[in-house]
mmCIF file of C-alpha atoms and ligand atoms in Angstrom:
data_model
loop_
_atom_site.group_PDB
_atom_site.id
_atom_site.type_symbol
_atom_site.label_atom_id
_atom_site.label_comp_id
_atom_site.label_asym_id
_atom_site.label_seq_id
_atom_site.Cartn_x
_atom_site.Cartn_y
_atom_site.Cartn_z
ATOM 1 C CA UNK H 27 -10.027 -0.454 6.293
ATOM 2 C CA UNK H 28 -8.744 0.409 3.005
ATOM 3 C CA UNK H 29 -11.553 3.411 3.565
ATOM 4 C CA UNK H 30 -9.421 4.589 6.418
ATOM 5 C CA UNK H 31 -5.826 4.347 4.145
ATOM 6 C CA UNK H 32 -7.587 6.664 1.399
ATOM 7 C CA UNK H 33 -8.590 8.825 4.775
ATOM 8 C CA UNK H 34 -4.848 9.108 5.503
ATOM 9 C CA UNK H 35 -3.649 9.989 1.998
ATOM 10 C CA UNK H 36 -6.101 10.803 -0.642
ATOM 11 C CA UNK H 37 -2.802 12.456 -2.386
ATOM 12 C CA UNK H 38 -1.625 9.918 -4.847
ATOM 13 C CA UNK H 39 1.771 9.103 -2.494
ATOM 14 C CA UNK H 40 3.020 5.864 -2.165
ATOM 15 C CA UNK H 41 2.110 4.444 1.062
ATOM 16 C CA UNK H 42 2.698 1.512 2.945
ATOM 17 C CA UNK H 43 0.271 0.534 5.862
ATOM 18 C CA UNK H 44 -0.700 -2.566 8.011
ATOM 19 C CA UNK H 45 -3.428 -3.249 9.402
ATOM 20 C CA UNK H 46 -4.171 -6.087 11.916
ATOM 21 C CA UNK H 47 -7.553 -7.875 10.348
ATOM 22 C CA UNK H 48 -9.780 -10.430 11.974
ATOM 23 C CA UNK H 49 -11.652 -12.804 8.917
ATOM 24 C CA UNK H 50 -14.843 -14.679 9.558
ATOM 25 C CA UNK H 51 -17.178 -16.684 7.707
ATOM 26 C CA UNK H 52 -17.923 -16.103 3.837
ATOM 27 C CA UNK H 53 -16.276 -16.677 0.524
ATOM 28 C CA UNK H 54 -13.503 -14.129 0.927
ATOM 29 C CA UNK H 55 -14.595 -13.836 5.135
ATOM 30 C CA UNK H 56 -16.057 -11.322 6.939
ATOM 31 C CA UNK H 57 -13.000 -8.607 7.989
ATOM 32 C CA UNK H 58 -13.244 -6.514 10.601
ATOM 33 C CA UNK H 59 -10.126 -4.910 12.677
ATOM 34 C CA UNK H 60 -8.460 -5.599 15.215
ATOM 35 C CA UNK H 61 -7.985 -2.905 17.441
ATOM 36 C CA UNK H 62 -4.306 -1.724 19.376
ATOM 37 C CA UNK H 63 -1.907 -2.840 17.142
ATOM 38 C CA UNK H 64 -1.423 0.140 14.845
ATOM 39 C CA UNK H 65 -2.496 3.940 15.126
ATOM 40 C CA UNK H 66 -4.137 4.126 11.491
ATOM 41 C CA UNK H 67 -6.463 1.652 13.634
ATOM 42 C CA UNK H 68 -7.538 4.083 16.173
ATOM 43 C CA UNK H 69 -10.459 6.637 15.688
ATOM 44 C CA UNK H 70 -8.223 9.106 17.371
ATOM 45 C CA UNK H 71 -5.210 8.735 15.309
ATOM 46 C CA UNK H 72 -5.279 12.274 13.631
ATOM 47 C CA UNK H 73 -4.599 11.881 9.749
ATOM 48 C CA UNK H 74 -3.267 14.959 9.195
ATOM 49 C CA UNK H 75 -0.226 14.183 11.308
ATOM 50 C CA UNK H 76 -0.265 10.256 10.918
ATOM 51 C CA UNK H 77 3.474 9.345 9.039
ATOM 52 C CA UNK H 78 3.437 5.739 7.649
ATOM 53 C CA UNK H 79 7.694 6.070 7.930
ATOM 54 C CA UNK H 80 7.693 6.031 11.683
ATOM 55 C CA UNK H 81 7.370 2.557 11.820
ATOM 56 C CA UNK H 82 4.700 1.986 9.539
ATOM 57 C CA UNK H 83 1.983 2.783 12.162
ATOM 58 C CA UNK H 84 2.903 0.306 14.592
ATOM 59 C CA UNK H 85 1.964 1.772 18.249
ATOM 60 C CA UNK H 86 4.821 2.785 20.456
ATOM 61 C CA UNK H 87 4.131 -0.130 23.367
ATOM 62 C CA UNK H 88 4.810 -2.909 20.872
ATOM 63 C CA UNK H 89 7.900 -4.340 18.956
ATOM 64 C CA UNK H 90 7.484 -5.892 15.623
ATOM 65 C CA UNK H 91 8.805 -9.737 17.307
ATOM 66 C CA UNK H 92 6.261 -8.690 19.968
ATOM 67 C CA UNK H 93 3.036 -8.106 17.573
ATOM 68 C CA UNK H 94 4.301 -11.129 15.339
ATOM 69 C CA UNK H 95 3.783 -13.808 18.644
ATOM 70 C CA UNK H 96 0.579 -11.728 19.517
ATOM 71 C CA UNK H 97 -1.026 -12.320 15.894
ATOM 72 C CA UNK H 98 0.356 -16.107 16.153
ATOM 73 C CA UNK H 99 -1.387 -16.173 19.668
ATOM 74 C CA UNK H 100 -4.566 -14.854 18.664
ATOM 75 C CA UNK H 101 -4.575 -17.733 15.778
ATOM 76 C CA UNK H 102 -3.431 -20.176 17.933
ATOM 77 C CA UNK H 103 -6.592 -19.410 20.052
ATOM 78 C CA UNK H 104 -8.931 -18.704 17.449
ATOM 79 C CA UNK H 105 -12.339 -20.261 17.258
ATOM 80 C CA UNK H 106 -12.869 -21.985 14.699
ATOM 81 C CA UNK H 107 -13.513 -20.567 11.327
ATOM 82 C CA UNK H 108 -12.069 -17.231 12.218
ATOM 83 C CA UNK H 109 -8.631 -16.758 11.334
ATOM 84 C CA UNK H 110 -6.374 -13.555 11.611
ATOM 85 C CA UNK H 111 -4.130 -11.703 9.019
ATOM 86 C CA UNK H 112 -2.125 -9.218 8.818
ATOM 87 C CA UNK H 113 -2.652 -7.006 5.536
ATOM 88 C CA UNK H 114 0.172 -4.491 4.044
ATOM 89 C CA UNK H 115 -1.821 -2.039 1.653
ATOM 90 C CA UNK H 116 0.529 -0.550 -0.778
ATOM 91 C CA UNK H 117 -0.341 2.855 -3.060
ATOM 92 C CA UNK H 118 1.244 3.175 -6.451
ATOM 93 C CA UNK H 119 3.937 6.224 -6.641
ATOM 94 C CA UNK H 120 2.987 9.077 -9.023
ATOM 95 C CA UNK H 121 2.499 8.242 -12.428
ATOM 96 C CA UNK H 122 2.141 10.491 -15.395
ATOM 97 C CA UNK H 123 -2.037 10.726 -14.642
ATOM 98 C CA UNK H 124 -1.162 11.750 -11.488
ATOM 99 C CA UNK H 125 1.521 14.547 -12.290
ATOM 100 C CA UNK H 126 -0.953 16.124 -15.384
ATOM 101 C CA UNK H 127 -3.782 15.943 -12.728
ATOM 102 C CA UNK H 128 -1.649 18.545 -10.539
ATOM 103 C CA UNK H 129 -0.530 20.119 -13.188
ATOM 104 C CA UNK H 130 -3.687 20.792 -15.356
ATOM 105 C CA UNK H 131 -6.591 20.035 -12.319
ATOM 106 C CA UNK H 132 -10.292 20.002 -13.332
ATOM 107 C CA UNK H 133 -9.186 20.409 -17.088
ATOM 108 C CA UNK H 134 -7.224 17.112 -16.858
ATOM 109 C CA UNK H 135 -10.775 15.259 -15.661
ATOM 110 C CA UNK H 136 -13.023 17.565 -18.354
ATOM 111 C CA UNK H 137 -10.339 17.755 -21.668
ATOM 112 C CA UNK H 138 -6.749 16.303 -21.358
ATOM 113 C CA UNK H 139 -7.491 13.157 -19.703
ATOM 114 C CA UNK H 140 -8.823 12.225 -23.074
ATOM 115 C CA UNK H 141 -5.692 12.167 -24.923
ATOM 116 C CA UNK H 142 -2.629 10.037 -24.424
ATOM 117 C CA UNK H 143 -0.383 13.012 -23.396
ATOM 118 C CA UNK H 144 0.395 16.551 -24.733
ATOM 119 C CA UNK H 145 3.557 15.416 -26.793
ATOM 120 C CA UNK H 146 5.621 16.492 -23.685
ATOM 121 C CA UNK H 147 4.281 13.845 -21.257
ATOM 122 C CA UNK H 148 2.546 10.502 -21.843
ATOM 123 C CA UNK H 149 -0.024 9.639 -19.378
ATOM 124 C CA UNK H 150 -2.499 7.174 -21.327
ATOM 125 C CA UNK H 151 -3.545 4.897 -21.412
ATOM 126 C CA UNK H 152 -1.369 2.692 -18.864
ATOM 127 C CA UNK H 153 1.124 5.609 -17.509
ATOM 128 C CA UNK H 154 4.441 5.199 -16.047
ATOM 129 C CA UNK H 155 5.997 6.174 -12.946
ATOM 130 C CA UNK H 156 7.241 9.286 -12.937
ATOM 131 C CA UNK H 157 10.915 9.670 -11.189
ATOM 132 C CA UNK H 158 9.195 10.919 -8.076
ATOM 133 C CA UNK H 159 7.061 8.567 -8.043
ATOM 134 C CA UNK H 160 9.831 5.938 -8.408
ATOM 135 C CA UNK H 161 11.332 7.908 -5.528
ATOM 136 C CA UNK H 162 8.933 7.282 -3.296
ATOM 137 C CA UNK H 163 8.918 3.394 -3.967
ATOM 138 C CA UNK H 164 12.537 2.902 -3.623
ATOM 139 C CA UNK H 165 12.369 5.588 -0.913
ATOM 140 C CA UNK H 166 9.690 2.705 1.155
ATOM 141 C CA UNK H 167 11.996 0.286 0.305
ATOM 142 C CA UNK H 168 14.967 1.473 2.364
ATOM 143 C CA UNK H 169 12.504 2.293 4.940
ATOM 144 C CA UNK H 170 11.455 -1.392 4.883
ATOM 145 C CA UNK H 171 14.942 -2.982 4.808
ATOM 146 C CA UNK H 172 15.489 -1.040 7.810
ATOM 147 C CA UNK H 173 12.896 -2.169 9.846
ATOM 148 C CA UNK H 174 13.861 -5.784 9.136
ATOM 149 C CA UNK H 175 16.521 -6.026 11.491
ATOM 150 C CA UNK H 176 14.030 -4.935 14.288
ATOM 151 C CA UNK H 177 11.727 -8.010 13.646
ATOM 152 C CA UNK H 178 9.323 -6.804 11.120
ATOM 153 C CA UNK H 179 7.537 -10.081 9.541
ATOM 154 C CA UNK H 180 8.154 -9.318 5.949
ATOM 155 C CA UNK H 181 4.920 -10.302 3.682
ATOM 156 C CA UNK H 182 3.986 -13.846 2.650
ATOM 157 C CA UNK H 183 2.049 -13.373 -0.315
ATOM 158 C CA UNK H 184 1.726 -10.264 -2.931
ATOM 159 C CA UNK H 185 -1.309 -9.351 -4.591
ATOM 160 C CA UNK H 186 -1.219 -6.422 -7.457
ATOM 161 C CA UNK H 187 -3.168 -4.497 -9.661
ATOM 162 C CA UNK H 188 -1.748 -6.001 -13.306
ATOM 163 C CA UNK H 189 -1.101 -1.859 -14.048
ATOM 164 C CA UNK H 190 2.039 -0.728 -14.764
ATOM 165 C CA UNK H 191 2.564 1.797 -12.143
ATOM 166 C CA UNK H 192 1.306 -0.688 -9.345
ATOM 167 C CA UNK H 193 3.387 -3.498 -10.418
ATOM 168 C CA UNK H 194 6.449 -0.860 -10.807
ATOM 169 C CA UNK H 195 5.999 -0.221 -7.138
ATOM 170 C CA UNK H 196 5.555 -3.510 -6.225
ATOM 171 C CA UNK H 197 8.896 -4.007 -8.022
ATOM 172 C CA UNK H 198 11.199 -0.655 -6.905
ATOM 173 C CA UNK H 199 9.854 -1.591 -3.426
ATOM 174 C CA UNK H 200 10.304 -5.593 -3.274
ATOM 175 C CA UNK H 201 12.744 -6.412 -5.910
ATOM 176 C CA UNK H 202 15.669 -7.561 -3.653
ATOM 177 C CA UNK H 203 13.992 -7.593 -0.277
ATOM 178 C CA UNK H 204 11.499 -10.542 -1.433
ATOM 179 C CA UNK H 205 11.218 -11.163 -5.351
ATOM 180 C CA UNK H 206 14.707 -11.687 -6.120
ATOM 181 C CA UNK H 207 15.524 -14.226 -3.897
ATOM 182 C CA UNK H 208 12.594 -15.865 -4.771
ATOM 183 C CA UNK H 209 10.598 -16.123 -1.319
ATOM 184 C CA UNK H 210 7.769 -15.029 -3.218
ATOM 185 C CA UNK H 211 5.959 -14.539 -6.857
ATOM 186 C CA UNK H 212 3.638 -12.237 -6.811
ATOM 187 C CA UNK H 213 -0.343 -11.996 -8.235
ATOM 188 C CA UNK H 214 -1.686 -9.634 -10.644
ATOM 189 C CA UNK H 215 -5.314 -9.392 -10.173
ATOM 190 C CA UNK H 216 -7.601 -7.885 -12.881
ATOM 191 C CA UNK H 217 -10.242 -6.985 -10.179
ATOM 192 C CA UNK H 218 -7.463 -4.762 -8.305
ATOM 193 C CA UNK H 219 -6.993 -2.205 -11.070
ATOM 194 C CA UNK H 220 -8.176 1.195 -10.966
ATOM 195 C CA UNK H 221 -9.774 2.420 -14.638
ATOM 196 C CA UNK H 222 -7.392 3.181 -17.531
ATOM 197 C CA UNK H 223 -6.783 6.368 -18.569
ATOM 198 C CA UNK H 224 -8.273 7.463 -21.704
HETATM 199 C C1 NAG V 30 -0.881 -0.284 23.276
HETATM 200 O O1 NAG V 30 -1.363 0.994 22.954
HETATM 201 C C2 NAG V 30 -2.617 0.977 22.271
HETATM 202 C C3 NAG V 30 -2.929 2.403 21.850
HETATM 203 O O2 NAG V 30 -2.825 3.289 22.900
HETATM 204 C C4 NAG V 30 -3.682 0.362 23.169
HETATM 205 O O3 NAG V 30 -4.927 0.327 22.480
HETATM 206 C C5 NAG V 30 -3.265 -1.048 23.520
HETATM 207 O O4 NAG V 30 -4.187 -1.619 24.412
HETATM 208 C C6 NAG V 30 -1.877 -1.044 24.155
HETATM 209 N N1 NAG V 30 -1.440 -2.428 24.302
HETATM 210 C C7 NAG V 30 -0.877 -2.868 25.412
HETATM 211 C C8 NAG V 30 -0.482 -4.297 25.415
HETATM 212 O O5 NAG V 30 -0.684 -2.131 26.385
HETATM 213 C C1 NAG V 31 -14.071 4.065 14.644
HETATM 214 O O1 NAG V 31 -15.141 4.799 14.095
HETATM 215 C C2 NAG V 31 -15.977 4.042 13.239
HETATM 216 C C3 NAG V 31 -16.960 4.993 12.591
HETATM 217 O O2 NAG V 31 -17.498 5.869 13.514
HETATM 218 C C4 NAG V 31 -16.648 2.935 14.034
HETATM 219 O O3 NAG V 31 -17.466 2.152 13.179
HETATM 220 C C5 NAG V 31 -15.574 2.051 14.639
HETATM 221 O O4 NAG V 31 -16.151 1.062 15.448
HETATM 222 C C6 NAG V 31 -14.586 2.870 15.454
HETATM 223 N N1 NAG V 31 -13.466 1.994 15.796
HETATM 224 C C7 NAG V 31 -13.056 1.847 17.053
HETATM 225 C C8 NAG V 31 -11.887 0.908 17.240
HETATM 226 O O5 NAG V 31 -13.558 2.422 17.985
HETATM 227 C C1 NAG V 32 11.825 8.730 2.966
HETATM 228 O O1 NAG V 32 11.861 7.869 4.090
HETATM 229 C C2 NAG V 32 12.164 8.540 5.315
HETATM 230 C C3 NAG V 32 12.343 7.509 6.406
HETATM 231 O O2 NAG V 32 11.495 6.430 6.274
HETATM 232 C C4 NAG V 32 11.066 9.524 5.639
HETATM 233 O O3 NAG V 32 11.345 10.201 6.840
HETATM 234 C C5 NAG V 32 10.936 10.512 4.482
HETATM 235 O O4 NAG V 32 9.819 11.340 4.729
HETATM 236 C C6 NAG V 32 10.752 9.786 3.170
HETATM 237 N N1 NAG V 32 10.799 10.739 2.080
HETATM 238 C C7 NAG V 32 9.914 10.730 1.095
HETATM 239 C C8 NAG V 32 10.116 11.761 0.041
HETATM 240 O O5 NAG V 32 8.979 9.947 1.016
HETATM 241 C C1 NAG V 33 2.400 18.510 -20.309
HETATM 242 O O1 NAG V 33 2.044 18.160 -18.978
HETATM 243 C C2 NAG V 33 3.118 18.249 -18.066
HETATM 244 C C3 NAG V 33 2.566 17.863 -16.694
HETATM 245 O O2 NAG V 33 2.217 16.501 -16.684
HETATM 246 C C4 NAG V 33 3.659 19.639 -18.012
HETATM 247 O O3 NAG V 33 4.768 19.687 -17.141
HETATM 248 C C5 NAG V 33 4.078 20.086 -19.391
HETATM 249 O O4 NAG V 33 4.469 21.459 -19.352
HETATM 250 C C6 NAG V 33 2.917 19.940 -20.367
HETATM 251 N N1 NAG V 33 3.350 20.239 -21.726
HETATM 252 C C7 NAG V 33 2.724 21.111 -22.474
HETATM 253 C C8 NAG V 33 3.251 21.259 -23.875
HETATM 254 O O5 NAG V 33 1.756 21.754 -22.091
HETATM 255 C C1 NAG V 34 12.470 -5.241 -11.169
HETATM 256 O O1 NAG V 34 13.549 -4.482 -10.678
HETATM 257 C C2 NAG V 34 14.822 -5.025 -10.985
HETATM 258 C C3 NAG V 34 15.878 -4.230 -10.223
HETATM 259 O O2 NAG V 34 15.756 -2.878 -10.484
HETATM 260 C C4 NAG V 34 15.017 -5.009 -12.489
HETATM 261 O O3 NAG V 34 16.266 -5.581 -12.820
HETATM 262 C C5 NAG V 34 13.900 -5.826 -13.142
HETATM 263 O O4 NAG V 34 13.995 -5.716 -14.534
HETATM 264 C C6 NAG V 34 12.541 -5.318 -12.690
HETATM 265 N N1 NAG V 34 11.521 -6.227 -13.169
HETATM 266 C C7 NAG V 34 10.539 -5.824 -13.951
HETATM 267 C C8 NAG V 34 9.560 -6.884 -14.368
HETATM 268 O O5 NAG V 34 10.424 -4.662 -14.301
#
C-alpha cells in the first residue's frame, strides 16, 4: 500500500494516512489490505480529490472507537499466525531538495543537485525543512490532536527514516502528542531513508 500513498501524493507534501493491514506468514509477514475501513483503500477512491485532513481517510459509516473494537475483533478472531495492524504512513514536509526541485526542475536532477546549495539555499547533503514544510508538520499535528477527542487510537510504535527532514516531521508532528510524555521512543531505521543528496 505504500504504492497507493505515492498514488495519492507524488508532490513532496506531508501526509498522514492509515491503512488497515492484514500480516501473514514470513519474516516481516505477508501484508495485504484490508478492505472498508478507509477510502485510500478503495479502487474507486479518486486521488485527485482524496484529502488525508478529513479524517485521515477513515470512511464516513465508521467512528474511530468503532474501527478500534473492529481491528481488536478481527485479532481476537484471527487464525493463527495472521495478525492485524494498523499502519500510519507519514511523508516528510518540504525540505530544501524539494523547494530547489520546484524551483530549478530538470536542471536540479542534471546540474544543481550536485552541489550543496547555491549560497542562497542549502539543500545537500541532508537538507532541512523548509518553513513550509515545517508548516505542514505542525499543521498535521493540530489536525491529529483534534481527532483525539473523537477516539482516534494514537500510534504505538514509531519507525523513521534516521534523515533529518523525516525525523523533523516525526518531531513537529509528535513532540507533545506522544514523545514528550514519553508513551513512546521512536526508531530510526537506516533501511527507511531515501538517497542523500549530492
Ligand atoms: C462502510 O463503507 C465502506 C465503503 O463504502 C464499505 O466497504 C463497508 O462495507 C462499509 N461498512 C459497513 C460496516 O457498512
Ligand atoms: C484494487 O486494484 C488492484 C489493482 O488492479 C487490485 O490488485 C486490488 O485487488 C483492488 N482492490 C480491491 C479492494 O478491489
Ligand atoms: C491544515 O489542516 C486543515 C485541517 O486539517 C486542512 O483543512 C488544511 O488543508 C491544512 N492546510 C495545509 C496547508 O496543509
Ligand atoms: C537558490 O534556490 C532557491 C530555491 O531553492 C531560490 O529561491 C533562490 O533564488 C536560488 N538562489 C540563487 C542565487 O539562484
Ligand atoms: C522536538 O521538538 C521540541 C518542541 O518543539 C523541541 O524542544 C525539541 O528540541 C525537538 N527535538 C529534537 C530532537 O529536535
Amino acid at each position: 500500500m505504500m504504492v497507493s500513498i505515492s498514488a495519492i501524493t507524488p508532490i513532496l507534501s506531508l501526509v498522514t494516512s492509515a491503512l488497515a493491514y492484514k500480516a501473514t506468514q514470513g519474516h516481516y509477514g505477508t501484508y495485504s489490505i484490508v478492505p472498508g475501513f478507509f477510502k485510500q483503500s478503495d479502487n474507486n477512491t479518486d486521488v485527485k480529490t482524496f484529502d488525508y485532513h478529513d479524517n485521515l481517510g477513515l470512511n464516513d459509516n465508521l467512528t474511530w472507537p468503532e474501527f478500534k473494537q473492529q481491528i481488536l475483533d478481527l485479532n481476537e478472531n484471527a487464525e493463527p499466525g495472521v495478525e492485524y495492524k494498523v499502519i500510519y504512513f507519514g511523508r516528510h514536509g518540504q525540505a530544501w531538495h524539494n523547494a530547489a526541485n520546484d524551483f530549478y526542475g530538470e536542471a536540479f536532477w542534471c546540474y544543481y543537485g550536485l552541489f550543496a546549495g547555491n549560497g542562497t539555499v542549502t539543500w545537500g547533503p541532508d537538507p532541512e525543512l523548509t518553513p513550509k514544510g515545517i508548516a505542514s508538520a505542525k499543521n498535521n499535528s493540530v489536525l491529529i490532536k483534534s481527532l483525539i477527542p473523537e477516539g482516534f487510537p494514537l500510534p504505538q510504535s514509531f519507525y523513521s527514516s534516521p534523515l533529518t527532514r523525516a525525523a523533523d516531521t516525526l518531531n513537529y508532528t509528535w513532540f507533545d502528542l506522544v514523545l514528550e510524555p514519553g508513551y513512546v521512543s521512536p526508531m530510526f531505521k537506516e533501511s527507511l531513508r531515501e538517497w542523500i543528496v549530492r
